[in-house]
Tab-separated table of C-alpha atoms in Angstrom:
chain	number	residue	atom	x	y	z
A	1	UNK	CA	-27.693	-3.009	-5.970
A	2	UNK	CA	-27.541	-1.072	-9.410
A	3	UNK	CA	-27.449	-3.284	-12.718
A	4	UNK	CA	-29.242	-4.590	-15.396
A	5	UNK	CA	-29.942	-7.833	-17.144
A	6	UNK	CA	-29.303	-8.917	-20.751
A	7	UNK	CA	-32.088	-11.368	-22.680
A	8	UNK	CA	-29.072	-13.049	-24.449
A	9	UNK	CA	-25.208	-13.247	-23.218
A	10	UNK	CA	-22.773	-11.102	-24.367
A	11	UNK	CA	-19.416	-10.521	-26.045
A	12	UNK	CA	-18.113	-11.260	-22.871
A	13	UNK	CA	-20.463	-14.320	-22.030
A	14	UNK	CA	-22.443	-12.447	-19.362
A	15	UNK	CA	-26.050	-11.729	-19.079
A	16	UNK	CA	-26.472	-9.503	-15.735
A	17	UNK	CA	-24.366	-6.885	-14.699
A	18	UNK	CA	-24.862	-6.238	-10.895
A	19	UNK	CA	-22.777	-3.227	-9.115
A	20	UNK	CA	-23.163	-3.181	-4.992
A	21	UNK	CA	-22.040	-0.480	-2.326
A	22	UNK	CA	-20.539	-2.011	0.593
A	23	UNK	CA	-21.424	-0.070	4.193
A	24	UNK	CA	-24.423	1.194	6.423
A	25	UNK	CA	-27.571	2.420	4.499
A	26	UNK	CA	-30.214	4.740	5.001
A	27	UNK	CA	-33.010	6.738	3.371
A	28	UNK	CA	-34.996	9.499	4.098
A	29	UNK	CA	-39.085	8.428	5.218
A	30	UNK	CA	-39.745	9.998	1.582
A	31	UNK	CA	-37.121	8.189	-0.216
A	32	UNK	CA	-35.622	11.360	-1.665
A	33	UNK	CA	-32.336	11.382	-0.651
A	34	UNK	CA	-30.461	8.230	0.203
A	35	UNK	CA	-26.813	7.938	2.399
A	36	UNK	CA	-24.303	5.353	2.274
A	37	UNK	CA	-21.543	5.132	5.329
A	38	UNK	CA	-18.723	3.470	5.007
A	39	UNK	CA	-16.878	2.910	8.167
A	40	UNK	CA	-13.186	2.405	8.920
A	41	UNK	CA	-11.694	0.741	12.146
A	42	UNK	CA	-9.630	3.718	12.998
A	43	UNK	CA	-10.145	7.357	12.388
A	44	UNK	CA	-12.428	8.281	9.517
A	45	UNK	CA	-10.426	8.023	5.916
A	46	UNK	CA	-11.191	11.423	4.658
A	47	UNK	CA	-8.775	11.107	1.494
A	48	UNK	CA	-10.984	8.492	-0.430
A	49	UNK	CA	-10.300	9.094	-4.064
A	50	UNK	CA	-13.063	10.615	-6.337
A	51	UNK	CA	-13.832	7.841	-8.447
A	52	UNK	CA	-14.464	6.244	-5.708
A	53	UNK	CA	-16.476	8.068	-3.592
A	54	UNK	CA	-18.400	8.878	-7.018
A	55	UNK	CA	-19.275	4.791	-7.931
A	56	UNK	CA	-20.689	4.235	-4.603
A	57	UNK	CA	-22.890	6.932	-4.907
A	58	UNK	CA	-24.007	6.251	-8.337
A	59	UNK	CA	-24.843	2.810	-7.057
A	60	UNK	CA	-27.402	4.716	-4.207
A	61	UNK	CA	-28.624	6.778	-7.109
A	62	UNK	CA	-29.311	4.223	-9.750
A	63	UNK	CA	-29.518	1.344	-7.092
A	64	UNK	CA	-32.805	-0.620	-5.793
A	65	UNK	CA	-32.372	-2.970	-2.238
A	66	UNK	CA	-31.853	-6.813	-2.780
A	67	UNK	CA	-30.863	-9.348	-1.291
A	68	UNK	CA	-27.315	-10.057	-2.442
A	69	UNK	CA	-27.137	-14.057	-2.034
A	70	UNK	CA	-22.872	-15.053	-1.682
A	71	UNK	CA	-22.081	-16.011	-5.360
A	72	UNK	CA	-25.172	-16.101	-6.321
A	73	UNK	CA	-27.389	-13.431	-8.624
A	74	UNK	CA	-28.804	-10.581	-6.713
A	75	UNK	CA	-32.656	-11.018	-5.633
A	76	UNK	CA	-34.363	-7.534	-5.870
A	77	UNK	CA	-36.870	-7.164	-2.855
A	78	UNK	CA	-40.129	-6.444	-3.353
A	79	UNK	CA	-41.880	-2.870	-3.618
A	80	UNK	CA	-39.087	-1.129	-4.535
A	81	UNK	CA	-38.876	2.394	-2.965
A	82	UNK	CA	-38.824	5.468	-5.183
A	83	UNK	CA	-35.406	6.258	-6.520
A	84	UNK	CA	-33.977	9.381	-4.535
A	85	UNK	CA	-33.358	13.002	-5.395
A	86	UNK	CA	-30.019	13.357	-3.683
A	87	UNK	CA	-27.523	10.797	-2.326
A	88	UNK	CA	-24.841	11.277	0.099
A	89	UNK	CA	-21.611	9.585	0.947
A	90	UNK	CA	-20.054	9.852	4.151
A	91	UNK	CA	-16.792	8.101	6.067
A	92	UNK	CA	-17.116	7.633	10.274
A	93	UNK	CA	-14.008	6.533	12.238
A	94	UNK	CA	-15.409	3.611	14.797
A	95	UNK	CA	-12.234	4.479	17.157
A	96	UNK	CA	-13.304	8.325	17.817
A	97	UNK	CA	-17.216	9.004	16.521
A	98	UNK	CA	-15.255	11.170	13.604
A	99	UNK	CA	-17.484	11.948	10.554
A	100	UNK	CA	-17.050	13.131	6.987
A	101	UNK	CA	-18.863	13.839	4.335
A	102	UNK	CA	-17.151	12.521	0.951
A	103	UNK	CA	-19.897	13.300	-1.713
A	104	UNK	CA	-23.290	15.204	-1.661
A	105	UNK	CA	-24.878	15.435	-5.132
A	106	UNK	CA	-27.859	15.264	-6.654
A	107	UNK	CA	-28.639	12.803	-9.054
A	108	UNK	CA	-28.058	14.713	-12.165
A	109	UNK	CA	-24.369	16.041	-10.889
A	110	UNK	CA	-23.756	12.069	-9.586
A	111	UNK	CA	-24.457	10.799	-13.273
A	112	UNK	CA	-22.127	13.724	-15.099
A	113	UNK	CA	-18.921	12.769	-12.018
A	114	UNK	CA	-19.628	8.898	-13.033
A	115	UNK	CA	-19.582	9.232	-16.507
A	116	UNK	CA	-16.717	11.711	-16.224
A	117	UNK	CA	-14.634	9.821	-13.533
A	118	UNK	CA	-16.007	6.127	-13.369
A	119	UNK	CA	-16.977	4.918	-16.675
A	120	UNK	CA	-14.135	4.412	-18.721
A	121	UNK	CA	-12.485	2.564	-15.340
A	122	UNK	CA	-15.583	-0.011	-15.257
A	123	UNK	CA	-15.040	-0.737	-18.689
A	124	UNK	CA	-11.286	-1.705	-18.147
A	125	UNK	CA	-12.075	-3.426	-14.987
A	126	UNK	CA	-15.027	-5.729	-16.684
A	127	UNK	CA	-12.900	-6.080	-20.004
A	128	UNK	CA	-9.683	-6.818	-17.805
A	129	UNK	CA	-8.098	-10.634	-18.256
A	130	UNK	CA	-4.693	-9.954	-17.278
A	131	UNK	CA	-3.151	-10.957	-14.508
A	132	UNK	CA	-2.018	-8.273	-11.794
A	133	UNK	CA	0.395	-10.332	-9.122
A	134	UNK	CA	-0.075	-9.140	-5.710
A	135	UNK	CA	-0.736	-9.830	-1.981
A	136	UNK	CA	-3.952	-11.283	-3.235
A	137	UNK	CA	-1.996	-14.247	-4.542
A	138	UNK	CA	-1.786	-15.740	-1.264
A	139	UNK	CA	-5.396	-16.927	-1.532
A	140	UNK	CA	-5.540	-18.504	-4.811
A	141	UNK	CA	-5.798	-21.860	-5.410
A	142	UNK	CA	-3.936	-21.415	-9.007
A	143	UNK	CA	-0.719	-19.960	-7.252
A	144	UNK	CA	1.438	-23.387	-7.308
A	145	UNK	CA	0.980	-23.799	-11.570
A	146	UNK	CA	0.844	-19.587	-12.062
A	147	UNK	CA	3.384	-18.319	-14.793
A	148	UNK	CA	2.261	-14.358	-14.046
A	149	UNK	CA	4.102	-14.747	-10.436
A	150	UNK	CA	7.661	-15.112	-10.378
A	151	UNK	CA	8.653	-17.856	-8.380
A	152	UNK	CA	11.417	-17.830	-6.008
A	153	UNK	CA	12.081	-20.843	-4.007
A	154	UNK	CA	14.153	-20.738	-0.662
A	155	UNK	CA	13.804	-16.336	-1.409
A	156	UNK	CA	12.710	-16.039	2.369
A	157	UNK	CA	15.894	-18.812	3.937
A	158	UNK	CA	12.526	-20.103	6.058
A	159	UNK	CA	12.047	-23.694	6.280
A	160	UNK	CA	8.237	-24.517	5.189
A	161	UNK	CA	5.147	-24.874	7.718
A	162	UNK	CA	5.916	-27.774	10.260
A	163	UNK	CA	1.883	-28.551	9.913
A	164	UNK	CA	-0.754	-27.354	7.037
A	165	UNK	CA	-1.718	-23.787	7.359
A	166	UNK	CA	-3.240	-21.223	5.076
A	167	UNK	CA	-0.559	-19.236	2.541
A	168	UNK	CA	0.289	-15.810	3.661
A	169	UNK	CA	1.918	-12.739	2.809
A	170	UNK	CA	4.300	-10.865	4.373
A	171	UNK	CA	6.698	-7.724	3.086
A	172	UNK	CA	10.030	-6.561	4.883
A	173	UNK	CA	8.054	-3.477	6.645
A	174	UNK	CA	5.866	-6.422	8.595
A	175	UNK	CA	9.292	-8.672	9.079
A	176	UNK	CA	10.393	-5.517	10.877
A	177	UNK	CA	7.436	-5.000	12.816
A	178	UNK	CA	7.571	-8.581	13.988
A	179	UNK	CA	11.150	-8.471	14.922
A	180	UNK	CA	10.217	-5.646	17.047
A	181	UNK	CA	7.018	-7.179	19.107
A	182	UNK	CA	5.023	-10.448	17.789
A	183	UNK	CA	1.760	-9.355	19.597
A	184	UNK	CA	2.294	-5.753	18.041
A	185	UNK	CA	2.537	-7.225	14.620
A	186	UNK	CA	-0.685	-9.487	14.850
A	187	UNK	CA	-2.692	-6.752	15.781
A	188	UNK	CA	-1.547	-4.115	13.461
A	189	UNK	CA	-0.830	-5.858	10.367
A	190	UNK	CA	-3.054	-8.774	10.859
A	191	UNK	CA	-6.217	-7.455	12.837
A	192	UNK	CA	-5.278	-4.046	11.608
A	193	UNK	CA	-5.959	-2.536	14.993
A	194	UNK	CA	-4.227	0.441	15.268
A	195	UNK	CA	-4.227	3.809	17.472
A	196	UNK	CA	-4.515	7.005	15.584
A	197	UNK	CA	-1.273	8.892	15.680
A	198	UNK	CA	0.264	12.091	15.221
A	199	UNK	CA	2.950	12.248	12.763
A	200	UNK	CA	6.110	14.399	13.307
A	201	UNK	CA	7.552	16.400	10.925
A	202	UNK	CA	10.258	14.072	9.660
A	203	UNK	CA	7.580	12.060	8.604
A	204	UNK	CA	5.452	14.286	6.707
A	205	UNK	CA	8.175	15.760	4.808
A	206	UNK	CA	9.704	12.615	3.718
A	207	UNK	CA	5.981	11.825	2.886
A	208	UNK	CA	5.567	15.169	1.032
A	209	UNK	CA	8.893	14.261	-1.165
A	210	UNK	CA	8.176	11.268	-1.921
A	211	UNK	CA	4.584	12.123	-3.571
A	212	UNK	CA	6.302	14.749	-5.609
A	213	UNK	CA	9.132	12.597	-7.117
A	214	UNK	CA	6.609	9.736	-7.443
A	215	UNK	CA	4.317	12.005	-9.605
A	216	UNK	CA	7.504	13.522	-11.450
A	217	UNK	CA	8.749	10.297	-12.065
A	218	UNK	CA	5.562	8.698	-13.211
A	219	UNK	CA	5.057	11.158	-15.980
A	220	UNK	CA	4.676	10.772	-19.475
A	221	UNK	CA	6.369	11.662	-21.193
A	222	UNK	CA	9.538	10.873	-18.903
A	223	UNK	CA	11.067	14.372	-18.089
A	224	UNK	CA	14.040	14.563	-15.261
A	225	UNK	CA	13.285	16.362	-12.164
A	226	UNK	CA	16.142	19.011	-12.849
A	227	UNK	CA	14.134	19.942	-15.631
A	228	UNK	CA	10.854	20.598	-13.580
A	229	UNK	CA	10.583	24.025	-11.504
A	230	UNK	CA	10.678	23.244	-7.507
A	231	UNK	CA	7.425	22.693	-5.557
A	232	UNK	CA	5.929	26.403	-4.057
A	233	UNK	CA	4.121	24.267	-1.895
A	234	UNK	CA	3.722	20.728	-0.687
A	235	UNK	CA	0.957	19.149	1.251
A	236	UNK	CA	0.615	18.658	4.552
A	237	UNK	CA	3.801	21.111	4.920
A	238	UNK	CA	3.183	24.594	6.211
A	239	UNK	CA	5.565	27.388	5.497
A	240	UNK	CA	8.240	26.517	8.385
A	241	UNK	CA	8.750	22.821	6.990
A	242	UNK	CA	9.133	23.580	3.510
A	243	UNK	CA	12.364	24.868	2.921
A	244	UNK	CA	14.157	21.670	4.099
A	245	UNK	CA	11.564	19.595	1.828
A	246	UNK	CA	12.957	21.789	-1.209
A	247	UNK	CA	16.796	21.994	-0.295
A	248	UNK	CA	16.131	17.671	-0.654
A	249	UNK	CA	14.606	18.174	-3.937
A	250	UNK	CA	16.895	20.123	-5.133
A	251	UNK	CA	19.363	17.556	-4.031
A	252	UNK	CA	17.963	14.695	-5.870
A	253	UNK	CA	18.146	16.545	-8.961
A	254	UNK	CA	21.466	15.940	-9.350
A	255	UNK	CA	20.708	12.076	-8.696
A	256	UNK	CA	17.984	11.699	-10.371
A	257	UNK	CA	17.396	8.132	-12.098
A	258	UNK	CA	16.033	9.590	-15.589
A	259	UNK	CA	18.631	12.229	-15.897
A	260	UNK	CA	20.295	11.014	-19.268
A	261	UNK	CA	18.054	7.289	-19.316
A	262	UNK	CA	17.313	6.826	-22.649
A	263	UNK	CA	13.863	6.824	-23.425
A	264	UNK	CA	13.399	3.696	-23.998
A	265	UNK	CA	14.070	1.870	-21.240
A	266	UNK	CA	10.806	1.193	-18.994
A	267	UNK	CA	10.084	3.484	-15.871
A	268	UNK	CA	8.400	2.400	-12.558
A	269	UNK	CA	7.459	4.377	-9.775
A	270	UNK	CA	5.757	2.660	-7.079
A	271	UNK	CA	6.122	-0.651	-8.099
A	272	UNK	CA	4.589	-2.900	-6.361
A	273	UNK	CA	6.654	-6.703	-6.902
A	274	UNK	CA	5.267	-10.239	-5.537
A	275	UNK	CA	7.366	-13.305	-5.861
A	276	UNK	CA	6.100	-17.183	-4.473
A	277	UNK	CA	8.606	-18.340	-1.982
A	278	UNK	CA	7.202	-21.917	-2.541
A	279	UNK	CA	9.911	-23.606	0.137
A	280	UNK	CA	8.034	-21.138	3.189
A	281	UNK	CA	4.356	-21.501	1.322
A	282	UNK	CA	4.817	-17.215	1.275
A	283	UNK	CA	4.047	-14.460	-1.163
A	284	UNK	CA	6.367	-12.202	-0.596
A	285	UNK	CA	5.664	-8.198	-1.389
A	286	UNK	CA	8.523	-5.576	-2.038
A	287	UNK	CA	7.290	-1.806	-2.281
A	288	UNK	CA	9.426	-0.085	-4.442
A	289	UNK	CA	10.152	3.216	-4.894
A	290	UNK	CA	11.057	2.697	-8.420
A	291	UNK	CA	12.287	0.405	-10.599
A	292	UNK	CA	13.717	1.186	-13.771
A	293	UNK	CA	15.520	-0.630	-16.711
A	294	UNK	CA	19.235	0.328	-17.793
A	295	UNK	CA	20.736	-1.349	-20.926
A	296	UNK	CA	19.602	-4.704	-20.304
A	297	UNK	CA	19.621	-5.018	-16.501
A	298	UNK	CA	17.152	-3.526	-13.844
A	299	UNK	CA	17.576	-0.988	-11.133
A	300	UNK	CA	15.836	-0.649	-7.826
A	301	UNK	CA	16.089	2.763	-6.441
A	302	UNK	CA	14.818	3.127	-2.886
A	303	UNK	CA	15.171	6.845	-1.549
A	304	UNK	CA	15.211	7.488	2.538
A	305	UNK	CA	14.755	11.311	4.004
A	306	UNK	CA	16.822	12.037	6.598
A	307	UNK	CA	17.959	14.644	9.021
A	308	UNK	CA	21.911	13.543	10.018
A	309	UNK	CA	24.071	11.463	8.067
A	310	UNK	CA	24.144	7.056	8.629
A	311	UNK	CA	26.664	4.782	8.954
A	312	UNK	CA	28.989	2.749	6.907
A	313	UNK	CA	28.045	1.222	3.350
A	314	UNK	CA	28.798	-2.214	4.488
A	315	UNK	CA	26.052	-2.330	6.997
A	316	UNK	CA	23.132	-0.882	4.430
A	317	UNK	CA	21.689	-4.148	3.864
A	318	UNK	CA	21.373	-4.616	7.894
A	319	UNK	CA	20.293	-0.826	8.697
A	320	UNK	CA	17.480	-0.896	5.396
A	321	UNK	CA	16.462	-5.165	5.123
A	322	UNK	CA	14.640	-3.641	2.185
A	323	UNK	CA	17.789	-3.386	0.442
A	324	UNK	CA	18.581	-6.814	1.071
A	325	UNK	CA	15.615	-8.272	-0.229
A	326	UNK	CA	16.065	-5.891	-3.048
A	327	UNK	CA	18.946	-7.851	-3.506
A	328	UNK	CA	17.919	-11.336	-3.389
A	329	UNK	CA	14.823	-10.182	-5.990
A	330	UNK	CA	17.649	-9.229	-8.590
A	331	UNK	CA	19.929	-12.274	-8.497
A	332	UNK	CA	17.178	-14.513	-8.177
A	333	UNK	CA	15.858	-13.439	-11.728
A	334	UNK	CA	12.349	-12.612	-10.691
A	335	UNK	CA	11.941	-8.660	-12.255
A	336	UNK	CA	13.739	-10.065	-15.020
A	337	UNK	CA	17.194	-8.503	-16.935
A	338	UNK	CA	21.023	-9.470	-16.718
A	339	UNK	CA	21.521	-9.786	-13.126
A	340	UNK	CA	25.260	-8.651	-14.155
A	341	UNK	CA	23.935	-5.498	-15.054
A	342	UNK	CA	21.350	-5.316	-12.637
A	343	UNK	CA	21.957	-3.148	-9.293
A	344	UNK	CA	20.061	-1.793	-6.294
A	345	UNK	CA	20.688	1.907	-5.553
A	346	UNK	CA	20.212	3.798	-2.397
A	347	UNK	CA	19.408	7.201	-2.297
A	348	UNK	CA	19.302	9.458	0.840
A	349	UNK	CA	18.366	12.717	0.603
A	350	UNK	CA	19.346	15.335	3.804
A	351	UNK	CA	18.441	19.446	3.621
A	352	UNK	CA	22.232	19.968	3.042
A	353	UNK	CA	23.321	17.609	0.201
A	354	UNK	CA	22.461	13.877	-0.903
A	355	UNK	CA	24.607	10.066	-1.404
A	356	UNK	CA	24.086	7.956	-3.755
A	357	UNK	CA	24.901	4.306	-3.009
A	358	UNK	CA	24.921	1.245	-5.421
A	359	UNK	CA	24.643	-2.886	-4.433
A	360	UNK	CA	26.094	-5.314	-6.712
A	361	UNK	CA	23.676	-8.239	-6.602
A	362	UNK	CA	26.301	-10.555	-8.557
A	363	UNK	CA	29.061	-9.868	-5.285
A	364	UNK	CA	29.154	-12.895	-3.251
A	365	UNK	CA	29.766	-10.930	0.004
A	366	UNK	CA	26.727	-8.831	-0.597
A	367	UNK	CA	24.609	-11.640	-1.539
A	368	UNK	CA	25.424	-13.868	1.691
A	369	UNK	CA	24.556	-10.660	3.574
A	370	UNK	CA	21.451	-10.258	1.800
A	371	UNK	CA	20.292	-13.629	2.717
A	372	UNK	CA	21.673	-13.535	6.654
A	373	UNK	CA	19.083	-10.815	7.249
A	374	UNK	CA	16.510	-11.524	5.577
A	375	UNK	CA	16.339	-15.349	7.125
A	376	UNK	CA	17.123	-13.813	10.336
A	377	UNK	CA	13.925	-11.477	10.044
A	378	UNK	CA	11.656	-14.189	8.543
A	379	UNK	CA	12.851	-17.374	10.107
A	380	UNK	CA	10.905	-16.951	13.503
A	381	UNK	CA	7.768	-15.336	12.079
A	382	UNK	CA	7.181	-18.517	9.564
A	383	UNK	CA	7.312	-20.470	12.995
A	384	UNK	CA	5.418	-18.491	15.098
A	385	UNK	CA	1.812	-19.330	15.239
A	386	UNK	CA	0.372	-17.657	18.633
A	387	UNK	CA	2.412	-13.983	18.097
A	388	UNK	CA	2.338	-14.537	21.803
A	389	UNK	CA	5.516	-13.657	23.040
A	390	UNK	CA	6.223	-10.680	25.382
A	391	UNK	CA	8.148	-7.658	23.315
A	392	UNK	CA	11.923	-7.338	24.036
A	393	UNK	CA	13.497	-5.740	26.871
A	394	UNK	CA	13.446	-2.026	26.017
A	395	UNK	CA	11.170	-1.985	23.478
A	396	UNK	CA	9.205	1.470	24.272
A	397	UNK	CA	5.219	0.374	24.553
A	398	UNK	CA	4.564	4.300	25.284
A	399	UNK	CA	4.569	4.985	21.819
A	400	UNK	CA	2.883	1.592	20.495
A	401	UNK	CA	-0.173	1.891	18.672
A	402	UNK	CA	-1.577	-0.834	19.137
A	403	UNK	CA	-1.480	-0.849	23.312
A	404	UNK	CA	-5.109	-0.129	23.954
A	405	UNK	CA	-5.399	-3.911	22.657
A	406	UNK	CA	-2.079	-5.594	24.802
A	407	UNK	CA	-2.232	-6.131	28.121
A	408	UNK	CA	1.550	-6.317	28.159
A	409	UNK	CA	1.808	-2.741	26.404
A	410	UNK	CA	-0.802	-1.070	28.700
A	411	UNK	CA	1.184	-3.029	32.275
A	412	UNK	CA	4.554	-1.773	31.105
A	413	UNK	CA	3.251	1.634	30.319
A	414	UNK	CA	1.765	1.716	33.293
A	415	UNK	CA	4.375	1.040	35.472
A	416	UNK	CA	6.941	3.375	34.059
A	417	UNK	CA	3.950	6.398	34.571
A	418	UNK	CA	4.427	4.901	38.306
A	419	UNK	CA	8.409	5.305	38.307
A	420	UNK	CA	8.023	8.826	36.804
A	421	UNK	CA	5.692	10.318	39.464
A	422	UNK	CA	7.500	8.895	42.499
């Protein structure tokens, strides 16, 4: 625990100031160098950000051991050891043994990366009264009276919980998963027990894309992409798998949502949209790629990567539910604007070219669609309290991530190893 105490409260009606790092501590028999490891369920999380690698280590550098009571103020222990030397942070994957080492400083480089890196985000954080709307929302007692969440009645088509139960979350990419396998859901999204896997390539380029339009978008000033040179490299691409990443850039350019916006209108990349469902008792989450504001009405732009060419435009809402629930955001009024000037776009971007398509969230045809899959994706999971049922015929549990933890995954699996080797 690292803080201090104040003889008299504060601007901000405070008198102690407590900051704790969360994980497995040790010290050397000296007390000169202290570590801190912070664990994750899967494979160790190598790609913690700076700042915050950097705050957890200033916390083992400034830090004393207490007892850290639940709501209650933290109760230094006696003796304190001598303050260390050097800390060390350092991630370990519980699935595999894996180990890395995030952050070895001494104290004097620790104090110059907090004060550089840290600082200036504690002080927004403790000065902070907004209100940020998010999965988080689930859990709050203030939800039902809250004007910072949109509300949305009837969004999900669900009927509400037959018996009391506790408010959850849920976003199209978990609808999916539990339209797919219940027991697969519960365990990934849920118990977030998942298998370490391999990506392909399709996947890390469409990853690698997305991180450079998200950072070209989210600049400021606003600048199109087809004013920005193209990427000489892209992470986690090597040589072979870049050309096809930069033949879909280049293709976006020419679709690009700030080419001729004025500026304006409000730019979002990333956005991240709750709305209260009251009817199901859900707070439902929509990832967005961006969302952006045209002359009084407000766009969602969702961008795919793909290899081969998809089907017709009147099935997009059924092939990408995330379109439909795009949809049903818009004409329900909930990110705001003139729904009649309102749209959702659809971008897909391929190595030899690009489409652009747009949904009308004022069309009646689109709008019944809309709500047909998304209350045929949510209706069953608002019922379903076990997640017990058996995945479909067909579903491939080869490839499931979560099969070391089903018995039904690992049987299945293990009978079509059986079939292969006769």
């Amino acid at each position: 625990m690292s803080g201090r105490e104040l003889k008299a409260f504060d601007a901000r009606g405070v008198d102690q100031y407590e900051r704790t790092a969360w994980g497995r501590q040790y010290a050397s028999g000296d007390g000169s160098v202290r570590e801190l490891w912070i664990p994750s369920l899967g494979q160790v999380k190598a790609d913690r950000r700076l700042f915050e690698v950097v705050a957890a280590a200033h916390v083992l550098a400034t830090g004393i051991p207490a007892r850290t009571p639940y709501l209650k103020r933290s109760e230094p222990l006696p003796k304190p050891p001598p303050q260390p030397s050097r800390v060390r942070v350092l991630g370990v994957g519980l699935r595999d043994g894996s180990t890395a080492v995030l952050g070895d400083w001494d104290v004097e480089e620790v104090q110059r990366l907090f004060d550089a890196h840290v600082r200036d985000r504690m002080t927004k954080v403790t000065d902070g009264r907004g209100r940020r709307p998010g999965s988080d929302c689930a859990r709050c007692e203030a939800l039902a009276g809250c004007q910072d969440i949109p509300h949305a009645p009837g969004l999900l088509g669900a009927p509400g919980p037959a018996r009391p139960r506790k408010r959850r979350s849920i976003s199209v990419s978990d609808l999916r998963a539990y339209r797919d396998c219940p027991a697969r859901y519960h365990l990934t999204r849920v118990l977030h027990l998942r298998e370490g896997r391999t990506e392909n390539e399709a996947i890390r380029r469409g990853r690698a894309v997305d991180s450079w339009l998200n950072a070209c978008h989210g600049a400021r000033p606003a600048v199109p992409c087809r004013d920005i040179p193209l990427p000489e490299t892209l992470p986690g691409l090597d040589e072979a798998e870049l050309p096809a990443a930069r033949a879909m850039i280049r293709a976006h350019r020419g679709l690009c949502p700030l080419d001729g916006l004025p500026a304006t209108e409000r730019v979002e990349p990333q956005r991240s949209v709750a709305v209260y469902d009251a009817r199901a008792d859900v707070v439902v989450i929509a990832a967005c790629d961006v969302v952006y504001t045209d002359d009084g009405g407000v766009v969602i732009r969702e961008t795919k990567t793909a290899a081969h060419r998809f089907g017709e435009r009147r099935h997009l809402v059924e092939q990408f539910p995330q379109l439909a629930l795009a949809v049903l955001l818009l004409a329900s009024g909930a990110l705001g604007g003139d729904p009649r000037r309102s749209r959702v776009e659809l971008e897909v971007l391929r190595p030899d070219g690009a489409r652009l398509e747009e949904l009308d969230p004022c069309d009646g045809p689109t709008l019944d669609q809309s709500r047909q899959v998304i209350a045929g994706l949510a209706t069953g999971w608002a019922a379903d309290e076990t997640y017990a049922a058996e995945p479909a015929p067909g579903f491939d549990c080869s490839g499931c991530e979560a099969a070391r933890w089903c018995s039904v995954g690992r049987s299945r699996h293990s009978a079509d190893t059986t079939e292969e080797t006769r």
